[in-house]
Each structure stands twice: as C-alpha cells, then as structure tokens.
Amino acid sequence: MKNLFIFVFLMFTLVLCGQCNGEVCKKLLADLGDGQMHFIYCATTKSVPVNLCVGCDLEYHNIVGLYNNLMKNENCSKRYLDSDRINIVPTTQGILTNLWQKANCDDCARANNSGNYDTYSTIFDSCLTKNKDNVCMACKLEYLNLNTFYKNMEKASKGQVCFDLQDNMNRTRLNWSKTLKCCQRESKLENFLIAVAVVVLLPIFTFYVTAIVVTKRREANHGLLNEQEPELDAPSTATIISAAVLSTRSVDTAEVLATTEKIANVLNQARVDLSDDSSNDERPNSRKKKATRPALKFDSSSDDDEQLRSKVLPTGTTGQESDYSSDDEPLVKPKRA
C-alpha cells in the first residue's frame, strides 16, 4: 500500500512537471513571437529613411535573447527545433537575423562610427538651416568634412558600412548636387552633342584624309595624273655605283697585291703570245716575196720568156700574175668582180 502511494505520487509529479514544462515553452514561445513582432514593426516603420540599425537596436537584441532562452531549454528546443520540415521558429528567427546582418548593423557600434557621423551630419544640417541664400559657399567646408569622414570610414571597414549611414550619406549627396545644385558636374547638352559628333565624325574624316594623301603620293611617284605613262622609278647610276661601293667588302692589302701580281702575269703572257703570233705571220710573207721576185723579172710579151717562166715557176703558179709592181707589197689575190 505504501509503495502504491509512492508510485501515484511520482506519476502526479511527472504530470505536473510536464504540464509546467509545456507551459514554460509556450510562454517562452509567446514572448519570442511578441519580440519578433515588435522588431518587424520597427524595421518596417523606419525603412525610409533607413534607421534600422540605430532605431531598432533594442528590439533586435531583445529577440536574440528570447530565442536563446527558448533554445536553452532542452524540452523546448526538442519540441520546436526539429518538429516539422519547415521549422517555422528557427526559420523566422533566421530571416530576421539575416536582415540585420545584411544591413551591416554591427558596424554602427564599431569605433562609435554612428556617433561620429551624427556629429558631422548635425553640423552640416544646421549650416543648411542657417544659410539658405548662399548655401553652396557657406556650407561647402561642412559638406567636405562630412564626405571625407564617410570615405575614411568606408575605407576602414572595406565597404561594409552600416546601412543607416550609407542611406543618409547618399541622400545628403543627392541633396547637395541635384537639389541645391552645389556640385557643378552637370554637363550641358551642347557639350554632349559636340563630343558625340567628334567621336562619330573623326574616324570618317581620318579615313578620307588618309585616302587622299595616299592617292596623291602614288600619283606623284608614278606619274598617273592626266593618264600619263608611269615613269620608271629606277635608281640613278651614281646611286647604283655608291651602293656597289658600299656593299663591296674590304680586302686585305696582301690579297690585293697577290691579285695584282696575277693580273700582271696574265697580261705579260698575253703580250708574249701576241709577239709570237706576229713573228709567225711575218715569216710566210717574206717567203712569198722571195718566191715572186724572180717572176717579176720576166717580160709578159715574150714567148721565150713564157716558156722559161713555166720552167722556173712551180706548176700551180703558171697562169697567175701579180697585180703589184712593187716588191715590198704583199701578195694578195685579186678581187673578183
């Protein structure tokens, strides 16, 4: 009986504990839902101009703490973490966390970037309020200080600047350049049209000028104007000689002397040969003269002399007479008519 009482007591305690844990999980989940609702409301109402990181910082850190409390409870984490395929609770929390990280909201608190930027921005805004007539000249220094600080901050964070500051700086630059027209960067339509015309017409003009110049040069070189015959573009004799002299390789003195000696030997040999040939030609002529001299002593009108001549002269020279009266002239056959 006593054991049964203990068993019943334990079962009742477990039931109460289960109900307590269920109630605790429900309460933690309800608190997380309320926190997410407030954060979404804050982010939505402060979207234009963007003031998410600074304006909703409290709401975001609140839902982070509530979600961590829910996940720390073992029963609650098992109940809501892997309860179904969608996992609504962690998915919803992940969407809100991704929105915060995408806006680089952690950079606002780093090195007090948000506070320093607000200081420069407040000074610039007060200058714009005080100087409405000559705002460009009066507030130029304040604008440059604000812009320089933002550039340094952007360089230090490698472009990951808090989105609140990015949106505020973009709107400030747009107001300064377009609304107030203090940034003289707007190009006039006339300058734009002139630039376009130059870019379009310059290649065409260059093409035609080049074609004309090339044509003129060809006509000048080849004489093609007025259908003239093309002139020979041959180099002059002086140019050819100069090129030949320049292209001739240099020769050593010893080689030149050897070549000169060879040429002299050849000329001497040719001279000796010519002298030998001339001496050989003179000997037959002298013999012919000696042979013809006895024939000239006979008289052509005498019959006795004719018989004697036939005996003295050889057989082949019987019917031939000399046409020359001088013994010194060479014997040459008479020319036929």
PDB file of C-alpha atoms in Angstrom, residues 97-336:
ATOM      1  CA  THR A  97      18.924  37.779 -38.248  1.00  0.00           C
ATOM      2  CA  ASN A  98      19.810  37.799 -41.944  1.00  0.00           C
ATOM      3  CA  LEU A  99      18.128  41.193 -42.348  1.00  0.00           C
ATOM      4  CA  TRP A 100      20.237  42.615 -39.547  1.00  0.00           C
ATOM      5  CA  GLN A 101      23.494  41.195 -40.912  1.00  0.00           C
ATOM      6  CA  LYS A 102      22.722  42.268 -44.455  1.00  0.00           C
ATOM      7  CA  ALA A 103      22.361  45.862 -43.286  1.00  0.00           C
ATOM      8  CA  ASN A 104      25.826  45.687 -41.602  1.00  0.00           C
ATOM      9  CA  CYS A 105      24.266  46.983 -38.420  1.00  0.00           C
ATOM     10  CA  ASP A 106      27.159  45.783 -36.277  1.00  0.00           C
ATOM     11  CA  ASP A 107      29.386  48.377 -37.981  1.00  0.00           C
ATOM     12  CA  CYS A 108      27.374  51.214 -36.433  1.00  0.00           C
ATOM     13  CA  ALA A 109      28.623  50.326 -32.973  1.00  0.00           C
ATOM     14  CA  ARG A 110      32.212  49.679 -34.124  1.00  0.00           C
ATOM     15  CA  ALA A 111      34.565  52.565 -33.190  1.00  0.00           C
ATOM     16  CA  ASN A 112      31.496  54.697 -32.494  1.00  0.00           C
ATOM     17  CA  ASN A 113      31.029  55.263 -36.233  1.00  0.00           C
ATOM     18  CA  SER A 114      27.374  56.134 -35.842  1.00  0.00           C
ATOM     19  CA  GLY A 115      28.004  58.756 -33.148  1.00  0.00           C
ATOM     20  CA  ASN A 116      30.867  60.452 -35.036  1.00  0.00           C
ATOM     21  CA  TYR A 117      28.883  60.513 -38.246  1.00  0.00           C
ATOM     22  CA  ASP A 118      25.885  62.007 -36.499  1.00  0.00           C
ATOM     23  CA  THR A 119      28.113  64.807 -35.205  1.00  0.00           C
ATOM     24  CA  TYR A 120      29.319  65.808 -38.691  1.00  0.00           C
ATOM     25  CA  SER A 121      25.816  65.375 -40.110  1.00  0.00           C
ATOM     26  CA  THR A 122      24.266  67.596 -37.441  1.00  0.00           C
ATOM     27  CA  ILE A 123      26.790  70.379 -38.113  1.00  0.00           C
ATOM     28  CA  PHE A 124      26.059  70.222 -41.825  1.00  0.00           C
ATOM     29  CA  ASP A 125      22.282  70.244 -41.309  1.00  0.00           C
ATOM     30  CA  SER A 126      22.481  73.264 -39.006  1.00  0.00           C
ATOM     31  CA  CYS A 127      24.570  75.109 -41.635  1.00  0.00           C
ATOM     32  CA  LEU A 128      21.944  74.406 -44.282  1.00  0.00           C
ATOM     33  CA  THR A 129      19.254  75.741 -41.973  1.00  0.00           C
ATOM     34  CA  LYS A 130      21.117  78.967 -41.185  1.00  0.00           C
ATOM     35  CA  ASN A 131      22.359  79.760 -44.707  1.00  0.00           C
ATOM     36  CA  LYS A 132      19.512  79.329 -47.131  1.00  0.00           C
ATOM     37  CA  ASP A 133      20.533  82.130 -49.504  1.00  0.00           C
ATOM     38  CA  ASN A 134      24.162  81.202 -50.164  1.00  0.00           C
ATOM     39  CA  VAL A 135      24.210  77.621 -49.015  1.00  0.00           C
ATOM     40  CA  CYS A 136      26.802  76.327 -51.512  1.00  0.00           C
ATOM     41  CA  MET A 137      29.579  78.686 -50.466  1.00  0.00           C
ATOM     42  CA  ALA A 138      28.670  78.851 -46.765  1.00  0.00           C
ATOM     43  CA  CYS A 139      28.337  75.091 -46.177  1.00  0.00           C
ATOM     44  CA  LYS A 140      30.979  73.788 -48.565  1.00  0.00           C
ATOM     45  CA  LEU A 141      33.520  73.142 -45.804  1.00  0.00           C
ATOM     46  CA  GLU A 142      30.972  71.274 -43.631  1.00  0.00           C
ATOM     47  CA  TYR A 143      29.963  69.109 -46.566  1.00  0.00           C
ATOM     48  CA  LEU A 144      33.568  68.268 -47.409  1.00  0.00           C
ATOM     49  CA  ASN A 145      34.272  67.318 -43.786  1.00  0.00           C
ATOM     50  CA  LEU A 146      31.260  65.012 -43.695  1.00  0.00           C
ATOM     51  CA  ASN A 147      32.148  63.438 -47.037  1.00  0.00           C
ATOM     52  CA  THR A 148      35.794  62.927 -46.038  1.00  0.00           C
ATOM     53  CA  PHE A 149      34.833  61.241 -42.784  1.00  0.00           C
ATOM     54  CA  TYR A 150      32.490  58.896 -44.600  1.00  0.00           C
ATOM     55  CA  LYS A 151      35.170  57.940 -47.146  1.00  0.00           C
ATOM     56  CA  ASN A 152      37.678  57.177 -44.402  1.00  0.00           C
ATOM     57  CA  MET A 153      35.106  55.110 -42.542  1.00  0.00           C
ATOM     58  CA  GLU A 154      34.239  53.223 -45.738  1.00  0.00           C
ATOM     59  CA  LYS A 155      37.901  52.517 -46.400  1.00  0.00           C
ATOM     60  CA  ALA A 156      38.477  51.272 -42.854  1.00  0.00           C
ATOM     61  CA  SER A 157      35.511  48.888 -42.974  1.00  0.00           C
ATOM     62  CA  LYS A 158      36.361  47.707 -46.550  1.00  0.00           C
ATOM     63  CA  GLY A 159      32.997  48.848 -47.875  1.00  0.00           C
ATOM     64  CA  GLN A 160      30.928  47.158 -45.155  1.00  0.00           C
ATOM     65  CA  VAL A 161      29.463  50.394 -43.768  1.00  0.00           C
ATOM     66  CA  CYS A 162      26.363  50.455 -41.623  1.00  0.00           C
ATOM     67  CA  PHE A 163      23.378  50.776 -43.948  1.00  0.00           C
ATOM     68  CA  ASP A 164      21.870  53.612 -41.909  1.00  0.00           C
ATOM     69  CA  LEU A 165      24.961  55.704 -42.606  1.00  0.00           C
ATOM     70  CA  GLN A 166      25.064  54.649 -46.268  1.00  0.00           C
ATOM     71  CA  ASP A 167      21.482  55.741 -46.840  1.00  0.00           C
ATOM     72  CA  ASN A 168      21.969  59.036 -45.019  1.00  0.00           C
ATOM     73  CA  MET A 169      25.155  59.864 -46.986  1.00  0.00           C
ATOM     74  CA  ASN A 170      23.533  59.005 -50.307  1.00  0.00           C
ATOM     75  CA  ARG A 171      20.606  61.281 -49.562  1.00  0.00           C
ATOM     76  CA  THR A 172      22.977  64.054 -48.440  1.00  0.00           C
ATOM     77  CA  ARG A 173      24.993  63.855 -51.651  1.00  0.00           C
ATOM     78  CA  LEU A 174      21.848  63.810 -53.764  1.00  0.00           C
ATOM     79  CA  ASN A 175      20.502  66.883 -51.982  1.00  0.00           C
ATOM     80  CA  TRP A 176      23.818  68.727 -52.310  1.00  0.00           C
ATOM     81  CA  SER A 177      24.338  68.045 -56.011  1.00  0.00           C
ATOM     82  CA  LYS A 178      20.855  67.811 -57.514  1.00  0.00           C
ATOM     83  CA  THR A 179      18.536  69.760 -55.244  1.00  0.00           C
ATOM     84  CA  LEU A 180      20.875  72.527 -54.123  1.00  0.00           C
ATOM     85  CA  LYS A 181      22.955  72.302 -57.353  1.00  0.00           C
ATOM     86  CA  CYS A 182      26.173  72.940 -55.485  1.00  0.00           C
ATOM     87  CA  CYS A 183      28.160  70.269 -57.304  1.00  0.00           C
ATOM     88  CA  GLN A 184      28.961  71.592 -60.791  1.00  0.00           C
ATOM     89  CA  ARG A 185      29.190  68.272 -62.556  1.00  0.00           C
ATOM     90  CA  GLU A 186      26.184  68.514 -64.844  1.00  0.00           C
ATOM     91  CA  SER A 187      27.327  68.600 -68.449  1.00  0.00           C
ATOM     92  CA  LYS A 188      25.374  70.741 -70.856  1.00  0.00           C
ATOM     93  CA  LEU A 189      23.546  69.206 -73.765  1.00  0.00           C
ATOM     94  CA  GLU A 190      25.602  71.190 -76.255  1.00  0.00           C
ATOM     95  CA  ASN A 191      28.870  69.801 -74.917  1.00  0.00           C
ATOM     96  CA  PHE A 192      27.447  66.308 -75.048  1.00  0.00           C
ATOM     97  CA  LEU A 193      26.334  66.712 -78.661  1.00  0.00           C
ATOM     98  CA  ILE A 194      29.700  68.159 -79.650  1.00  0.00           C
ATOM     99  CA  ALA A 195      31.508  65.229 -78.057  1.00  0.00           C
ATOM    100  CA  VAL A 196      29.235  62.730 -79.808  1.00  0.00           C
ATOM    101  CA  ALA A 197      29.763  64.475 -83.166  1.00  0.00           C
ATOM    102  CA  VAL A 198      33.525  64.442 -82.741  1.00  0.00           C
ATOM    103  CA  VAL A 199      33.547  60.758 -81.839  1.00  0.00           C
ATOM    104  CA  VAL A 200      31.336  59.862 -84.812  1.00  0.00           C
ATOM    105  CA  LEU A 201      32.923  62.086 -87.477  1.00  0.00           C
ATOM    106  CA  LEU A 202      36.581  61.755 -86.512  1.00  0.00           C
ATOM    107  CA  PRO A 203      37.061  58.192 -87.896  1.00  0.00           C
ATOM    108  CA  ILE A 204      35.329  59.144 -91.190  1.00  0.00           C
ATOM    109  CA  PHE A 205      37.404  62.305 -91.586  1.00  0.00           C
ATOM    110  CA  THR A 206      40.595  60.423 -90.803  1.00  0.00           C
ATOM    111  CA  PHE A 207      39.767  57.727 -93.353  1.00  0.00           C
ATOM    112  CA  TYR A 208      39.152  60.163 -96.217  1.00  0.00           C
ATOM    113  CA  VAL A 209      42.189  62.299 -95.405  1.00  0.00           C
ATOM    114  CA  THR A 210      44.383  59.209 -95.353  1.00  0.00           C
ATOM    115  CA  ALA A 211      42.954  58.005 -98.668  1.00  0.00           C
ATOM    116  CA  ILE A 212      43.594  61.385-100.316  1.00  0.00           C
ATOM    117  CA  VAL A 213      47.164  61.587 -99.028  1.00  0.00           C
ATOM    118  CA  VAL A 214      47.982  58.058-100.167  1.00  0.00           C
ATOM    119  CA  THR A 215      46.480  58.700-103.626  1.00  0.00           C
ATOM    120  CA  LYS A 216      48.433  61.921-104.082  1.00  0.00           C
ATOM    121  CA  ARG A 217      51.681  60.244-103.125  1.00  0.00           C
ATOM    122  CA  ARG A 218      51.114  57.384-105.542  1.00  0.00           C
ATOM    123  CA  GLU A 219      50.297  59.788-108.392  1.00  0.00           C
ATOM    124  CA  ALA A 220      53.384  61.831-107.622  1.00  0.00           C
ATOM    125  CA  ASN A 221      55.636  58.777-107.562  1.00  0.00           C
ATOM    126  CA  HIS A 222      54.283  57.044-110.684  1.00  0.00           C
ATOM    127  CA  GLY A 223      53.074  59.969-112.821  1.00  0.00           C
ATOM    128  CA  LEU A 224      49.482  58.847-113.099  1.00  0.00           C
ATOM    129  CA  LEU A 225      47.971  62.323-113.342  1.00  0.00           C
ATOM    130  CA  ASN A 226      46.084  63.029-116.635  1.00  0.00           C
ATOM    131  CA  GLU A 227      46.599  59.420-117.828  1.00  0.00           C
ATOM    132  CA  GLN A 228      50.368  59.797-118.181  1.00  0.00           C
ATOM    133  CA  GLU A 229      52.664  56.843-118.648  1.00  0.00           C
ATOM    134  CA  PRO A 230      54.116  55.656-115.385  1.00  0.00           C
ATOM    135  CA  GLU A 231      57.681  56.729-115.040  1.00  0.00           C
ATOM    136  CA  LEU A 232      60.393  54.249-114.269  1.00  0.00           C
ATOM    137  CA  ASP A 233      61.317  54.608-110.713  1.00  0.00           C
ATOM    138  CA  ALA A 234      64.822  53.321-111.317  1.00  0.00           C
ATOM    139  CA  PRO A 235      67.758  54.496-109.252  1.00  0.00           C
ATOM    140  CA  SER A 236      70.415  56.681-110.833  1.00  0.00           C
ATOM    141  CA  THR A 237      73.837  55.450-111.944  1.00  0.00           C
ATOM    142  CA  ALA A 238      75.529  57.328-109.131  1.00  0.00           C
ATOM    143  CA  THR A 239      73.213  55.626-106.652  1.00  0.00           C
ATOM    144  CA  ILE A 240      73.988  52.206-108.096  1.00  0.00           C
ATOM    145  CA  ILE A 241      77.736  52.853-108.024  1.00  0.00           C
ATOM    146  CA  SER A 242      77.557  54.166-104.484  1.00  0.00           C
ATOM    147  CA  ALA A 243      75.559  51.122-103.404  1.00  0.00           C
ATOM    148  CA  ALA A 244      78.027  48.802-105.108  1.00  0.00           C
ATOM    149  CA  VAL A 245      80.972  50.527-103.466  1.00  0.00           C
ATOM    150  CA  LEU A 246      79.321  50.430-100.094  1.00  0.00           C
ATOM    151  CA  SER A 247      78.361  46.781-100.491  1.00  0.00           C
ATOM    152  CA  THR A 248      81.885  45.730-101.516  1.00  0.00           C
ATOM    153  CA  ARG A 249      83.651  44.023 -98.723  1.00  0.00           C
ATOM    154  CA  SER A 250      87.002  45.300 -97.567  1.00  0.00           C
ATOM    155  CA  VAL A 251      90.044  43.300 -98.799  1.00  0.00           C
ATOM    156  CA  ASP A 252      93.410  42.943 -97.142  1.00  0.00           C
ATOM    157  CA  THR A 253      96.489  44.578 -98.707  1.00  0.00           C
ATOM    158  CA  ALA A 254      98.271  41.264 -99.162  1.00  0.00           C
ATOM    159  CA  GLU A 255      95.303  39.837-101.054  1.00  0.00           C
ATOM    160  CA  VAL A 256      95.175  42.924-103.313  1.00  0.00           C
ATOM    161  CA  LEU A 257      98.909  42.635-104.101  1.00  0.00           C
ATOM    162  CA  ALA A 258      98.556  38.946-104.921  1.00  0.00           C
ATOM    163  CA  THR A 259      95.627  39.647-107.248  1.00  0.00           C
ATOM    164  CA  THR A 260      97.538  42.483-108.946  1.00  0.00           C
ATOM    165  CA  GLU A 261     100.546  40.221-109.480  1.00  0.00           C
ATOM    166  CA  LYS A 262      98.348  37.542-111.046  1.00  0.00           C
ATOM    167  CA  ILE A 263      96.805  40.104-113.430  1.00  0.00           C
ATOM    168  CA  ALA A 264     100.273  41.372-114.410  1.00  0.00           C
ATOM    169  CA  ASN A 265     101.458  37.833-115.145  1.00  0.00           C
ATOM    170  CA  VAL A 266      98.414  37.184-117.305  1.00  0.00           C
ATOM    171  CA  LEU A 267      98.982  40.404-119.266  1.00  0.00           C
ATOM    172  CA  ASN A 268     102.687  39.605-119.801  1.00  0.00           C
ATOM    173  CA  GLN A 269     101.845  36.134-121.009  1.00  0.00           C
ATOM    174  CA  ALA A 270      99.257  37.556-123.408  1.00  0.00           C
ATOM    175  CA  ARG A 271     101.830  40.052-124.705  1.00  0.00           C
ATOM    176  CA  VAL A 272     104.381  37.281-125.334  1.00  0.00           C
ATOM    177  CA  ASP A 273     101.785  35.213-127.154  1.00  0.00           C
ATOM    178  CA  LEU A 274     100.860  38.175-129.363  1.00  0.00           C
ATOM    179  CA  SER A 275     104.522  38.801-130.243  1.00  0.00           C
ATOM    180  CA  ASP A 276     104.980  35.125-131.153  1.00  0.00           C
ATOM    181  CA  ASP A 277     101.906  35.187-133.387  1.00  0.00           C
ATOM    182  CA  SER A 278     103.087  38.314-135.199  1.00  0.00           C
ATOM    183  CA  SER A 279     106.553  36.782-135.885  1.00  0.00           C
ATOM    184  CA  ASN A 280     104.946  33.634-137.274  1.00  0.00           C
ATOM    185  CA  ASP A 281     102.788  35.715-139.609  1.00  0.00           C
ATOM    186  CA  GLU A 282     105.744  37.684-140.972  1.00  0.00           C
ATOM    187  CA  ARG A 283     107.832  34.596-141.970  1.00  0.00           C
ATOM    188  CA  PRO A 284     105.409  33.227-144.632  1.00  0.00           C
ATOM    189  CA  ASN A 285     105.053  36.662-146.173  1.00  0.00           C
ATOM    190  CA  SER A 286     108.778  37.008-146.560  1.00  0.00           C
ATOM    191  CA  ARG A 287     108.985  33.627-148.255  1.00  0.00           C
ATOM    192  CA  LYS A 288     106.249  34.594-150.693  1.00  0.00           C
ATOM    193  CA  LYS A 289     108.061  37.775-151.559  1.00  0.00           C
ATOM    194  CA  LYS A 290     111.197  35.835-152.341  1.00  0.00           C
ATOM    195  CA  ALA A 291     109.259  33.422-154.497  1.00  0.00           C
ATOM    196  CA  THR A 292     107.554  36.140-156.520  1.00  0.00           C
ATOM    197  CA  ARG A 293     110.609  38.295-157.148  1.00  0.00           C
ATOM    198  CA  PRO A 294     112.047  36.080-159.949  1.00  0.00           C
ATOM    199  CA  ALA A 295     108.698  36.092-161.675  1.00  0.00           C
ATOM    200  CA  LEU A 296     108.629  39.856-161.854  1.00  0.00           C
ATOM    201  CA  LYS A 297     111.852  39.974-163.934  1.00  0.00           C
ATOM    202  CA  PHE A 298     110.254  38.299-166.942  1.00  0.00           C
ATOM    203  CA  ASP A 299     108.516  40.198-169.683  1.00  0.00           C
ATOM    204  CA  SER A 300     104.897  39.130-170.342  1.00  0.00           C
ATOM    205  CA  SER A 301     105.135  39.951-174.133  1.00  0.00           C
ATOM    206  CA  SER A 302     107.859  37.467-174.998  1.00  0.00           C
ATOM    207  CA  ASP A 303     107.088  33.849-175.942  1.00  0.00           C
ATOM    208  CA  ASP A 304     110.534  32.665-174.914  1.00  0.00           C
ATOM    209  CA  ASP A 305     110.109  34.215-171.555  1.00  0.00           C
ATOM    210  CA  GLU A 306     106.836  32.420-171.237  1.00  0.00           C
ATOM    211  CA  GLN A 307     108.485  29.076-171.708  1.00  0.00           C
ATOM    212  CA  LEU A 308     111.270  29.972-169.344  1.00  0.00           C
ATOM    213  CA  ARG A 309     108.736  31.128-166.751  1.00  0.00           C
ATOM    214  CA  SER A 310     106.943  27.830-166.923  1.00  0.00           C
ATOM    215  CA  LYS A 311     110.165  26.074-166.164  1.00  0.00           C
ATOM    216  CA  VAL A 312     111.147  28.328-163.271  1.00  0.00           C
ATOM    217  CA  LEU A 313     107.774  28.657-161.587  1.00  0.00           C
ATOM    218  CA  PRO A 314     106.022  25.762-159.979  1.00  0.00           C
ATOM    219  CA  THR A 315     103.158  24.035-161.702  1.00  0.00           C
ATOM    220  CA  GLY A 316     100.406  25.673-159.670  1.00  0.00           C
ATOM    221  CA  THR A 317     101.582  29.255-160.429  1.00  0.00           C
ATOM    222  CA  THR A 318     101.654  29.131-164.188  1.00  0.00           C
ATOM    223  CA  GLY A 319      98.529  31.069-165.013  1.00  0.00           C
ATOM    224  CA  GLN A 320      98.747  33.588-162.167  1.00  0.00           C
ATOM    225  CA  GLU A 321     100.140  37.074-162.480  1.00  0.00           C
ATOM    226  CA  SER A 322     100.949  39.634-159.850  1.00  0.00           C
ATOM    227  CA  ASP A 323      98.842  42.764-159.789  1.00  0.00           C
ATOM    228  CA  TYR A 324     101.527  44.713-157.941  1.00  0.00           C
ATOM    229  CA  SER A 325     104.569  46.434-159.315  1.00  0.00           C
ATOM    230  CA  SER A 326     106.359  46.840-156.050  1.00  0.00           C
ATOM    231  CA  ASP A 327     108.382  44.110-154.430  1.00  0.00           C
ATOM    232  CA  ASP A 328     107.664  45.422-150.983  1.00  0.00           C
ATOM    233  CA  GLU A 329     103.878  44.993-151.170  1.00  0.00           C
ATOM    234  CA  PRO A 330     102.432  41.649-150.075  1.00  0.00           C
ATOM    235  CA  LEU A 331     100.933  39.179-152.487  1.00  0.00           C
ATOM    236  CA  VAL A 332      97.192  39.254-152.364  1.00  0.00           C
ATOM    237  CA  LYS A 333      94.780  37.517-154.699  1.00  0.00           C
ATOM    238  CA  PRO A 334      92.894  39.894-156.971  1.00  0.00           C
ATOM    239  CA  LYS A 335      89.383  40.551-156.016  1.00  0.00           C
ATOM    240  CA  ARG A 336      86.680  39.097-158.224  1.00  0.00           C
TER     241      ARG A 336
END
